[in-house]
Amino acid sequence: MDQQRSEHPNLVRPLRCIVKLGGAAVTCKNDLEKINEAHLEMVATQLRQVMISGSSSSEIPGMDWSKRSGKLEISLNVDEFRDQELLEPSSFIVVHGAGSFGHFQASQSGVHKGGLERPLVKAGFVATRISVSTLNLEVVRALAREGLPSIGISPFSCGWSTREKNIASANLSTVTKALDSGFIPVLHGDAVLDELQGCTILSGDVIIRHLAEHLKPDYVVFLTDVFGVYDRPPTEPDAVLLKEIAVREDGSWSVVKPPLEDRHVEWTVAAHDTTGGMETKISEAAIIAKLGIDVYIVKAATTHSVRALSGDLKGNIPDDWLGTAIRFAG
Amino acid sequence: MDQQRSEHPNLVRPLRCIVKLGGAAVTCKNDLEKINEAHLEMVATQLRQVMISGSSSSEIPGMDWSKRSGKLEISLNVDEFRDQELLEPSSFIVVHGAGSFGHFQASQSGVHKGGLERPLVKAGFVATRISVSTLNLEVVRALAREGLPSIGISPFSCGWSTREKNIASANLSTVTKALDSGFIPVLHGDAVLDELQGCTILSGDVIIRHLAEHLKPDYVVFLTDVFGVYDRPPTEPDAVLLKEIAVREDGSWSVVKPPLEDRHVEWTVAAHDTTGGMETKISEAAIIAKLGIDVYIVKAATTHSVRALSGDLKGNIPDDWLGTAIRFAG
């Protein structure tokens, strides 16, 4: 029954946007299990600005009433809420990656390769879920502090499972119920059970594709730590930012802006990344774009990310916007 | 489909025990969001002893590969697992309460009374989930450090919802799949959606009753911060520990040991406790006992709790055991 509903989810409010919080954008990629507090806070502020349009943090009371590390007391003034009318944020889903959380545990144990009967893999499965859950809690708290009603939802707990790394079952009812109740579901890449190999890593990008296919958002934004997709490692001096990629009916895609002549396009996959790198991202994005849903890959916590998150780019893309737009060419 | 499976869950391995980790037993009840590290560690050690019989912590590598607060590095020796055979712990489910986590946020906002359209309640819902999720993560980590393959599962994320505080839908497939894969599901009292009043608090005790009814464990153990159930507040000098309570077919119950003559039995409900106190516990326990499942209420981290957890009490209850046994009289 729930399963069926997940195939035909009827949202009370249409879904405006699915946001991917790249692990690299909110964690210190090379510092084990370290959150980039400044970036995460700025990302949360931008999300609040676009979800509750024209809001300023001063007028929206926080929803994280937990003790902050180092603080002894919880700062909560219940009266703040008394004469507050309910600000319904527009309907968003946030999905975050792992960054410096989870990858270490997953790669050390080979969780992505499966084999729960092996003690190392089983322990790695547990260790990976602990690490990504820790990050999820911090992301949820950061959004809540901005007054966004964020709700952490783990794919594993939802009962999501895979078959050869493709989603085999993904009950969407928890996500849709949360959305319809005015909450912001915050999902994450997770260790899940796999029908064939026992277990694997379900990446945030695959989760987003699945959510986009079934919940049909207006647009999807990938927040990352570079300005967008380049034709070669962005570290290389002559790397060119691909500003617009067109996806055709057959799923193939090509760069529209800038004109690349016959420049060969290289892709990089970070060695520690157990869920694939930029190439996975583009192919996942292309599948979403094929549904007629614009995808923007943009650097987190910049003026460019606010414009992408606000949806203003749907019509046309201004020349001074830095990022990669992937859209259906028909 | 999932829904149906939850009505007739067929576990590969029979469920041995459901353990309630009382919030008061693992947190510092009067110290906001403070975990009783010593107690939690001792509880985890006892659980490991009974789940992996005859095991000593030295021979079982830990499964929490996260940075401990204050530590810079992650201590992981992958070789520990190389020549390790897979120790399948016997099938347990752990459910913990909130203690000094969650109660504050819930009572300040009245989440248990419902009304998500009110900003204070909505914020309280978010704040409560953040707080109980924080505790859940710490409990999961404590078990994992003992080498127990623990998996945090939030009732909200499972899509559990209530109708006037009674469970309306509770998909058990995530829990059963985790059990069948050899993991130890760790659930917790949670803020959930309620079909009539919008939202409420689903208490750990109600969760346990539901799990017991559907998954039929051999026995259920409530670990608490007192020796068991007394006939009046245990702080009172003449309070008598009720060692055995018999539950009859009609659900009524009476004290078998010790003989109480006509002593009037009082119940206390802590003012801050939004989920009911000892009386709720007894009536929930009575419903479980009526299924023919022994229920033991015992002080955590004592020799008495080990005996209860091991299941040795099922036959008869030794006179030197301190605790409350609630069983079906037929």
PDB file of C-alpha atoms in Angstrom, chain B residues 230-242 258 260 263-264 266:
ATOM      1  CA  TYR B 230       7.200  -0.255  43.963  1.00  0.00           C
ATOM      2  CA  ASP B 231       3.807   0.109  45.572  1.00  0.00           C
ATOM      3  CA  ARG B 232       4.563   3.803  46.142  1.00  0.00           C
ATOM      4  CA  PRO B 233       7.351   6.271  45.282  1.00  0.00           C
ATOM      5  CA  PRO B 234      10.588   4.336  45.942  1.00  0.00           C
ATOM      6  CA  THR B 235      11.890   7.390  47.773  1.00  0.00           C
ATOM      7  CA  GLU B 236       9.375   6.695  50.549  1.00  0.00           C
ATOM      8  CA  PRO B 237      10.923   4.669  53.379  1.00  0.00           C
ATOM      9  CA  ASP B 238       8.177   2.018  53.485  1.00  0.00           C
ATOM     10  CA  ALA B 239       7.950   1.560  49.706  1.00  0.00           C
ATOM     11  CA  VAL B 240       7.696  -2.145  48.827  1.00  0.00           C
ATOM     12  CA  LEU B 241       9.278  -3.624  45.674  1.00  0.00           C
ATOM     13  CA  LEU B 242       6.674  -5.614  43.738  1.00  0.00           C
ATOM     14  CA  PRO B 258       5.212 -10.060  48.063  1.00  0.00           C
ATOM     15  CA  LEU B 260       0.528  -6.836  50.078  1.00  0.00           C
ATOM     16  CA  ARG B 263      -1.884  -1.857  51.099  1.00  0.00           C
ATOM     17  CA  HIS B 264      -3.064   0.866  48.783  1.00  0.00           C
ATOM     18  CA  GLU B 266       0.082   4.682  44.565  1.00  0.00           C
TER      19      GLU B 266
END
